[in-house]
PDB file of C-alpha atoms in Angstrom:
ATOM      1  CA  MET L   1     125.560  30.981 103.719  1.00 45.00           C
ATOM      2  CA  ALA L   2     125.080  33.021 100.506  1.00 49.00           C
ATOM      3  CA  LYS L   3     122.107  35.310 100.258  1.00 57.00           C
ATOM      4  CA  PRO L   4     119.584  34.049  97.624  1.00 60.00           C
ATOM      5  CA  LEU L   5     119.361  36.022  94.407  1.00 78.00           C
ATOM      6  CA  LEU L   6     116.695  38.673  94.154  1.00 85.00           C
ATOM      7  CA  SER L   7     114.056  38.399  91.458  1.00 88.00           C
ATOM      8  CA  SER L   8     114.083  40.958  88.682  1.00 89.00           C
ATOM      9  CA  ASP L   9     110.556  41.959  89.751  1.00 91.00           C
ATOM     10  CA  THR L  10     111.830  42.681  93.273  1.00 93.00           C
ATOM     11  CA  ILE L  11     114.714  44.761  91.922  1.00 94.00           C
ATOM     12  CA  PHE L  12     112.601  46.719  89.442  1.00 95.00           C
ATOM     13  CA  ASP L  13     109.726  47.256  91.907  1.00 95.00           C
ATOM     14  CA  GLU L  14     112.178  48.743  94.407  1.00 95.00           C
ATOM     15  CA  ALA L  15     113.717  50.860  91.675  1.00 95.00           C
ATOM     16  CA  LEU L  16     110.264  52.238  90.799  1.00 94.00           C
ATOM     17  CA  ARG L  17     109.602  52.983  94.482  1.00 95.00           C
ATOM     18  CA  ILE L  18     112.894  54.933  94.686  1.00 95.00           C
ATOM     19  CA  LEU L  19     112.047  56.708  91.441  1.00 94.00           C
ATOM     20  CA  ALA L  20     108.671  57.768  92.868  1.00 92.00           C
ATOM     21  CA  GLU L  21     110.184  58.977  96.138  1.00 94.00           C
ATOM     22  CA  GLN L  22     113.497  60.470  95.027  1.00 94.00           C
ATOM     23  CA  GLY L  23     113.138  61.089  91.307  1.00 92.00           C
ATOM     24  CA  ALA L  24     115.374  59.989  88.475  1.00 90.00           C
ATOM     25  CA  ALA L  25     118.462  61.514  90.078  1.00 91.00           C
ATOM     26  CA  GLY L  26     117.913  59.407  93.206  1.00 91.00           C
ATOM     27  CA  LEU L  27     117.864  56.112  91.371  1.00 92.00           C
ATOM     28  CA  THR L  28     121.456  54.932  91.661  1.00 92.00           C
ATOM     29  CA  ILE L  29     123.017  51.503  92.074  1.00 92.00           C
ATOM     30  CA  ARG L  30     124.193  52.450  95.545  1.00 93.00           C
ATOM     31  CA  THR L  31     120.735  53.603  96.676  1.00 94.00           C
ATOM     32  CA  LEU L  32     119.049  50.577  95.136  1.00 94.00           C
ATOM     33  CA  ALA L  33     121.584  48.149  96.652  1.00 94.00           C
ATOM     34  CA  THR L  34     121.134  49.755 100.061  1.00 94.00           C
ATOM     35  CA  GLN L  35     117.345  49.452  99.882  1.00 94.00           C
ATOM     36  CA  LEU L  36     117.574  45.824  98.728  1.00 94.00           C
ATOM     37  CA  ARG L  37     120.218  45.056 101.396  1.00 92.00           C
ATOM     38  CA  CYS L  38     122.715  43.694  98.938  1.00 91.00           C
ATOM     39  CA  SER L  39     126.094  44.831  97.641  1.00 90.00           C
ATOM     40  CA  ASN L  40     126.576  46.958  94.566  1.00 91.00           C
ATOM     41  CA  SER L  41     128.463  44.101  92.912  1.00 90.00           C
ATOM     42  CA  THR L  42     125.595  41.671  93.588  1.00 88.00           C
ATOM     43  CA  LEU L  43     123.190  44.090  91.979  1.00 90.00           C
ATOM     44  CA  TYR L  44     125.479  44.558  88.952  1.00 89.00           C
ATOM     45  CA  GLN L  45     125.683  40.764  88.594  1.00 88.00           C
ATOM     46  CA  GLN L  46     121.914  40.482  88.587  1.00 88.00           C
ATOM     47  CA  VAL L  47     120.903  43.420  86.359  1.00 88.00           C
ATOM     48  CA  GLY L  48     124.072  44.229  84.448  1.00 87.00           C
ATOM     49  CA  SER L  49     125.169  47.786  83.842  1.00 90.00           C
ATOM     50  CA  VAL L  50     123.411  50.942  84.971  1.00 89.00           C
ATOM     51  CA  GLU L  51     122.125  51.272  81.404  1.00 91.00           C
ATOM     52  CA  GLN L  52     120.626  47.746  81.526  1.00 91.00           C
ATOM     53  CA  LEU L  53     119.052  48.535  84.875  1.00 91.00           C
ATOM     54  CA  THR L  54     117.509  51.705  83.517  1.00 92.00           C
ATOM     55  CA  ARG L  55     116.124  49.997  80.382  1.00 92.00           C
ATOM     56  CA  GLY L  56     114.764  47.204  82.617  1.00 92.00           C
ATOM     57  CA  VAL L  57     113.045  49.669  84.956  1.00 93.00           C
ATOM     58  CA  VAL L  58     111.349  51.426  82.017  1.00 93.00           C
ATOM     59  CA  ALA L  59     110.228  48.134  80.468  1.00 92.00           C
ATOM     60  CA  HIS L  60     108.985  46.882  83.847  1.00 93.00           C
ATOM     61  CA  ALA L  61     106.990  50.076  84.459  1.00 92.00           C
ATOM     62  CA  PHE L  62     105.392  49.939  81.008  1.00 89.00           C
ATOM     63  CA  SER L  63     104.523  46.265  81.366  1.00 87.00           C
ATOM     64  CA  ARG L  64     102.362  47.229  84.334  1.00 87.00           C
ATOM     65  CA  LEU L  65     100.651  50.228  82.791  1.00 85.00           C
ATOM     66  CA  GLU L  66      97.043  49.844  81.779  1.00 84.00           C
ATOM     67  CA  ILE L  67      96.607  52.221  78.890  1.00 88.00           C
ATOM     68  CA  ALA L  68      93.034  52.232  77.616  1.00 90.00           C
ATOM     69  CA  PHE L  69      91.863  53.782  74.365  1.00 93.00           C
ATOM     70  CA  ASP L  70      88.660  53.715  72.372  1.00 94.00           C
ATOM     71  CA  ASP L  71      89.375  50.662  70.245  1.00 93.00           C
ATOM     72  CA  ASP L  72      85.700  50.171  69.371  1.00 95.00           C
ATOM     73  CA  ALA L  73      85.510  53.512  67.558  1.00 95.00           C
ATOM     74  CA  VAL L  74      86.234  54.163  63.901  1.00 95.00           C
ATOM     75  CA  TRP L  75      89.940  54.370  63.167  1.00 96.00           C
ATOM     76  CA  GLU L  76      90.181  58.186  63.250  1.00 96.00           C
ATOM     77  CA  ILE L  77      88.715  58.371  66.775  1.00 96.00           C
ATOM     78  CA  ALA L  78      90.713  55.310  67.873  1.00 96.00           C
ATOM     79  CA  VAL L  79      93.976  56.877  66.657  1.00 97.00           C
ATOM     80  CA  GLN L  80      93.267  60.115  68.501  1.00 97.00           C
ATOM     81  CA  SER L  81      92.261  58.214  71.642  1.00 96.00           C
ATOM     82  CA  TRP L  82      95.377  56.001  71.399  1.00 97.00           C
ATOM     83  CA  CYS L  83      97.750  58.978  71.121  1.00 96.00           C
ATOM     84  CA  LEU L  84      96.072  60.884  73.944  1.00 96.00           C
ATOM     85  CA  ALA L  85      96.039  57.848  76.231  1.00 95.00           C
ATOM     86  CA  LEU L  86      99.731  57.109  75.625  1.00 95.00           C
ATOM     87  CA  ARG L  87     100.628  60.757  76.173  1.00 94.00           C
ATOM     88  CA  GLY L  88      98.561  60.837  79.366  1.00 94.00           C
ATOM     89  CA  ALA L  89     100.356  57.773  80.700  1.00 93.00           C
ATOM     90  CA  LEU L  90     103.738  59.354  79.922  1.00 92.00           C
ATOM     91  CA  LEU L  91     102.900  62.733  81.437  1.00 92.00           C
ATOM     92  CA  ALA L  92     101.602  61.014  84.588  1.00 91.00           C
ATOM     93  CA  GLN L  93     105.086  59.553  85.188  1.00 90.00           C
ATOM     94  CA  PRO L  94     107.558  62.374  84.520  1.00 91.00           C
ATOM     95  CA  GLU L  95     110.380  60.836  86.545  1.00 91.00           C
ATOM     96  CA  LEU L  96     110.086  57.567  84.595  1.00 91.00           C
ATOM     97  CA  CYS L  97     110.105  59.575  81.364  1.00 90.00           C
ATOM     98  CA  LYS L  98     113.321  61.281  82.390  1.00 89.00           C
ATOM     99  CA  LEU L  99     114.952  57.830  82.207  1.00 90.00           C
ATOM    100  CA  MET L 100     113.605  57.074  78.750  1.00 89.00           C
ATOM    101  CA  THR L 101     115.613  57.208  75.535  1.00 83.00           C
ATOM    102  CA  VAL L 102     114.985  56.110  71.987  1.00 77.00           C
ATOM    103  CA  ALA L 103     116.233  52.694  73.095  1.00 80.00           C
ATOM    104  CA  ASP L 104     112.920  52.355  74.983  1.00 84.00           C
ATOM    105  CA  ARG L 105     110.592  52.774  72.023  1.00 80.00           C
ATOM    106  CA  GLY L 106     109.971  49.032  72.095  1.00 83.00           C
ATOM    107  CA  VAL L 107     108.087  49.337  75.384  1.00 86.00           C
ATOM    108  CA  VAL L 108     105.016  50.549  73.490  1.00 87.00           C
ATOM    109  CA  ILE L 109     104.925  47.622  71.050  1.00 86.00           C
ATOM    110  CA  ASP L 110     102.152  45.757  72.883  1.00 83.00           C
ATOM    111  CA  TYR L 111     100.136  48.944  73.093  1.00 89.00           C
ATOM    112  CA  ALA L 112     100.803  49.741  69.413  1.00 92.00           C
ATOM    113  CA  GLU L 113      99.707  46.239  68.402  1.00 93.00           C
ATOM    114  CA  ARG L 114      96.250  46.978  69.776  1.00 92.00           C
ATOM    115  CA  LEU L 115      96.040  50.018  67.488  1.00 95.00           C
ATOM    116  CA  LEU L 116      97.151  47.936  64.482  1.00 96.00           C
ATOM    117  CA  VAL L 117      94.150  45.659  65.058  1.00 96.00           C
ATOM    118  CA  VAL L 118      91.815  48.665  64.755  1.00 96.00           C
ATOM    119  CA  LEU L 119      93.561  49.972  61.628  1.00 96.00           C
ATOM    120  CA  GLU L 120      93.447  46.573  59.901  1.00 95.00           C
ATOM    121  CA  ARG L 121      89.800  46.136  60.926  1.00 95.00           C
ATOM    122  CA  ASP L 122      89.027  49.431  59.200  1.00 93.00           C
ATOM    123  CA  GLY L 123      90.732  48.499  55.943  1.00 90.00           C
ATOM    124  CA  PHE L 124      94.418  49.421  56.260  1.00 92.00           C
ATOM    125  CA  SER L 125      96.877  46.810  55.069  1.00 91.00           C
ATOM    126  CA  ARG L 126      99.123  45.251  57.720  1.00 94.00           C
ATOM    127  CA  ALA L 127     102.178  47.016  56.242  1.00 93.00           C
ATOM    128  CA  ARG L 128     100.419  50.426  56.251  1.00 93.00           C
ATOM    129  CA  ALA L 129      99.099  49.826  59.787  1.00 94.00           C
ATOM    130  CA  ILE L 130     102.635  49.077  61.011  1.00 94.00           C
ATOM    131  CA  GLU L 131     103.934  52.216  59.333  1.00 94.00           C
ATOM    132  CA  ILE L 132     101.177  54.326  60.897  1.00 95.00           C
ATOM    133  CA  GLY L 133     101.681  52.773  64.331  1.00 94.00           C
ATOM    134  CA  GLY L 134     105.408  53.483  64.185  1.00 93.00           C
ATOM    135  CA  ILE L 135     104.887  57.091  63.202  1.00 94.00           C
ATOM    136  CA  LEU L 136     102.234  57.704  65.837  1.00 95.00           C
ATOM    137  CA  ALA L 137     104.355  56.094  68.554  1.00 93.00           C
ATOM    138  CA  HIS L 138     107.381  58.140  67.491  1.00 91.00           C
ATOM    139  CA  VAL L 139     105.492  61.429  67.454  1.00 94.00           C
ATOM    140  CA  THR L 140     103.690  60.760  70.726  1.00 93.00           C
ATOM    141  CA  LEU L 141     106.838  59.626  72.535  1.00 91.00           C
ATOM    142  CA  SER L 142     109.008  62.419  71.099  1.00 89.00           C
ATOM    143  CA  MET L 143     106.594  65.215  71.855  1.00 91.00           C
ATOM    144  CA  SER L 144     105.703  63.935  75.308  1.00 91.00           C
ATOM    145  CA  LEU L 145     109.279  63.276  76.398  1.00 89.00           C
ATOM    146  CA  SER L 146     110.472  66.650  75.105  1.00 88.00           C
ATOM    147  CA  ASP L 147     107.596  68.412  76.909  1.00 89.00           C
ATOM    148  CA  ILE L 148     108.605  66.708  80.131  1.00 89.00           C
ATOM    149  CA  ALA L 149     112.309  67.419  79.655  1.00 85.00           C
ATOM    150  CA  ALA L 150     111.846  71.092  78.730  1.00 81.00           C
ATOM    151  CA  PRO L 151     108.417  72.423  79.688  1.00 77.00           C
ATOM    152  CA  GLY L 152     107.365  75.580  77.979  1.00 72.00           C
ATOM    153  CA  GLU L 153     105.096  77.051  75.380  1.00 63.00           C
ATOM    154  CA  TRP L 154     105.165  73.952  73.149  1.00 64.00           C
ATOM    155  CA  ASP L 155     103.799  71.635  75.852  1.00 71.00           C
ATOM    156  CA  ASP L 156     100.365  73.219  75.442  1.00 80.00           C
ATOM    157  CA  PRO L 157      98.019  70.236  74.975  1.00 85.00           C
ATOM    158  CA  ARG L 158      96.490  71.953  71.954  1.00 89.00           C
ATOM    159  CA  VAL L 159      99.794  71.652  70.061  1.00 90.00           C
ATOM    160  CA  PHE L 160      99.831  67.874  70.544  1.00 94.00           C
ATOM    161  CA  ALA L 161      96.131  67.568  69.684  1.00 94.00           C
ATOM    162  CA  THR L 162      96.626  69.604  66.514  1.00 95.00           C
ATOM    163  CA  THR L 163      99.594  67.484  65.489  1.00 95.00           C
ATOM    164  CA  VAL L 164      97.525  64.311  65.920  1.00 96.00           C
ATOM    165  CA  ARG L 165      94.637  65.785  63.923  1.00 96.00           C
ATOM    166  CA  TRP L 166      97.032  66.651  61.092  1.00 96.00           C
ATOM    167  CA  LEU L 167      98.476  63.156  61.123  1.00 96.00           C
ATOM    168  CA  ILE L 168      94.998  61.635  61.005  1.00 96.00           C
ATOM    169  CA  HIS L 169      94.090  63.973  58.110  1.00 96.00           C
ATOM    170  CA  GLY L 170      97.214  62.869  56.220  1.00 93.00           C
ATOM    171  CA  MET L 171      96.477  59.227  56.911  1.00 93.00           C
ATOM    172  CA  ALA L 172      92.913  59.688  55.588  1.00 93.00           C
ATOM    173  CA  LEU L 173      94.197  61.328  52.398  1.00 91.00           C
ATOM    174  CA  THR L 174      96.751  58.555  51.835  1.00 86.00           C
ATOM    175  CA  ARG L 175      94.098  55.939  52.410  1.00 86.00           C
ATOM    176  CA  ALA L 176      91.698  57.627  49.974  1.00 87.00           C
ATOM    177  CA  GLU L 177      94.441  57.790  47.328  1.00 84.00           C
ATOM    178  CA  GLU L 178      95.237  54.121  47.797  1.00 80.00           C
ATOM    179  CA  LEU L 179      91.576  53.185  47.499  1.00 80.00           C
ATOM    180  CA  LEU L 180      91.350  55.163  44.254  1.00 85.00           C
ATOM    181  CA  GLY L 181      93.846  52.890  42.593  1.00 75.00           C
ATOM    182  CA  GLY L 182      97.190  53.326  44.197  1.00 59.00           C
ATOM    183  CA  ALA L 183      97.603  56.996  43.416  1.00 48.00           C
ATOM    184  CA  ARG L 184     100.799  58.578  44.558  1.00 51.00           C
ATOM    185  CA  SER L 185     100.786  58.783  48.369  1.00 49.00           C
ATOM    186  CA  ASP L 186     103.752  61.148  48.698  1.00 53.00           C
ATOM    187  CA  PRO L 187     103.184  64.842  48.063  1.00 53.00           C
ATOM    188  CA  PRO L 188     104.721  66.069  44.825  1.00 52.00           C
ATOM    189  CA  ALA L 189     108.000  67.921  45.138  1.00 53.00           C
ATOM    190  CA  THR L 190     107.657  71.668  44.942  1.00 52.00           C
ATOM    191  CA  THR L 191     109.812  73.895  42.805  1.00 52.00           C
ATOM    192  CA  ARG L 192     110.608  77.551  43.132  1.00 47.00           C
TER     193      ARG L 192
END
């Protein structure tokens, strides 16, 4: 009699357990199949390639994260809180982050949507809120993942906090220019 198929939750939960115990290098199809008591080919049939397994594990982990930020605050405080909370969640799971690539940027969409609500509530257009959310997600993911991949002088939390403050300052200037009648939001080109 054939063994029943495993649910994707079962597969990804076991993958996360292996990741926690053995790190990113320990998460292989062979190890996962052994732990699930199935063949490598059965696992490939259920999850696809190693790349698909990895993307699925990252998405599964993020779907279970509870990332809280101060969404009742004014937008400047909410943005700072959002960036710091996302960074904190990433830094708390370095082995998971070692699996992440730019292909995983979509895992923060639900979290970013919560920030867009705050930005729209405080007067940003939907289009501008989406642009801001994308930039903040990119900066937060990029800086956090690079700090995990290559720790050093740049992973000082003050560098990230300063970057976020500068982004907020730029967003505030752009917003003020837009409120003053659609003034140019890009800085003028400089000449030598």
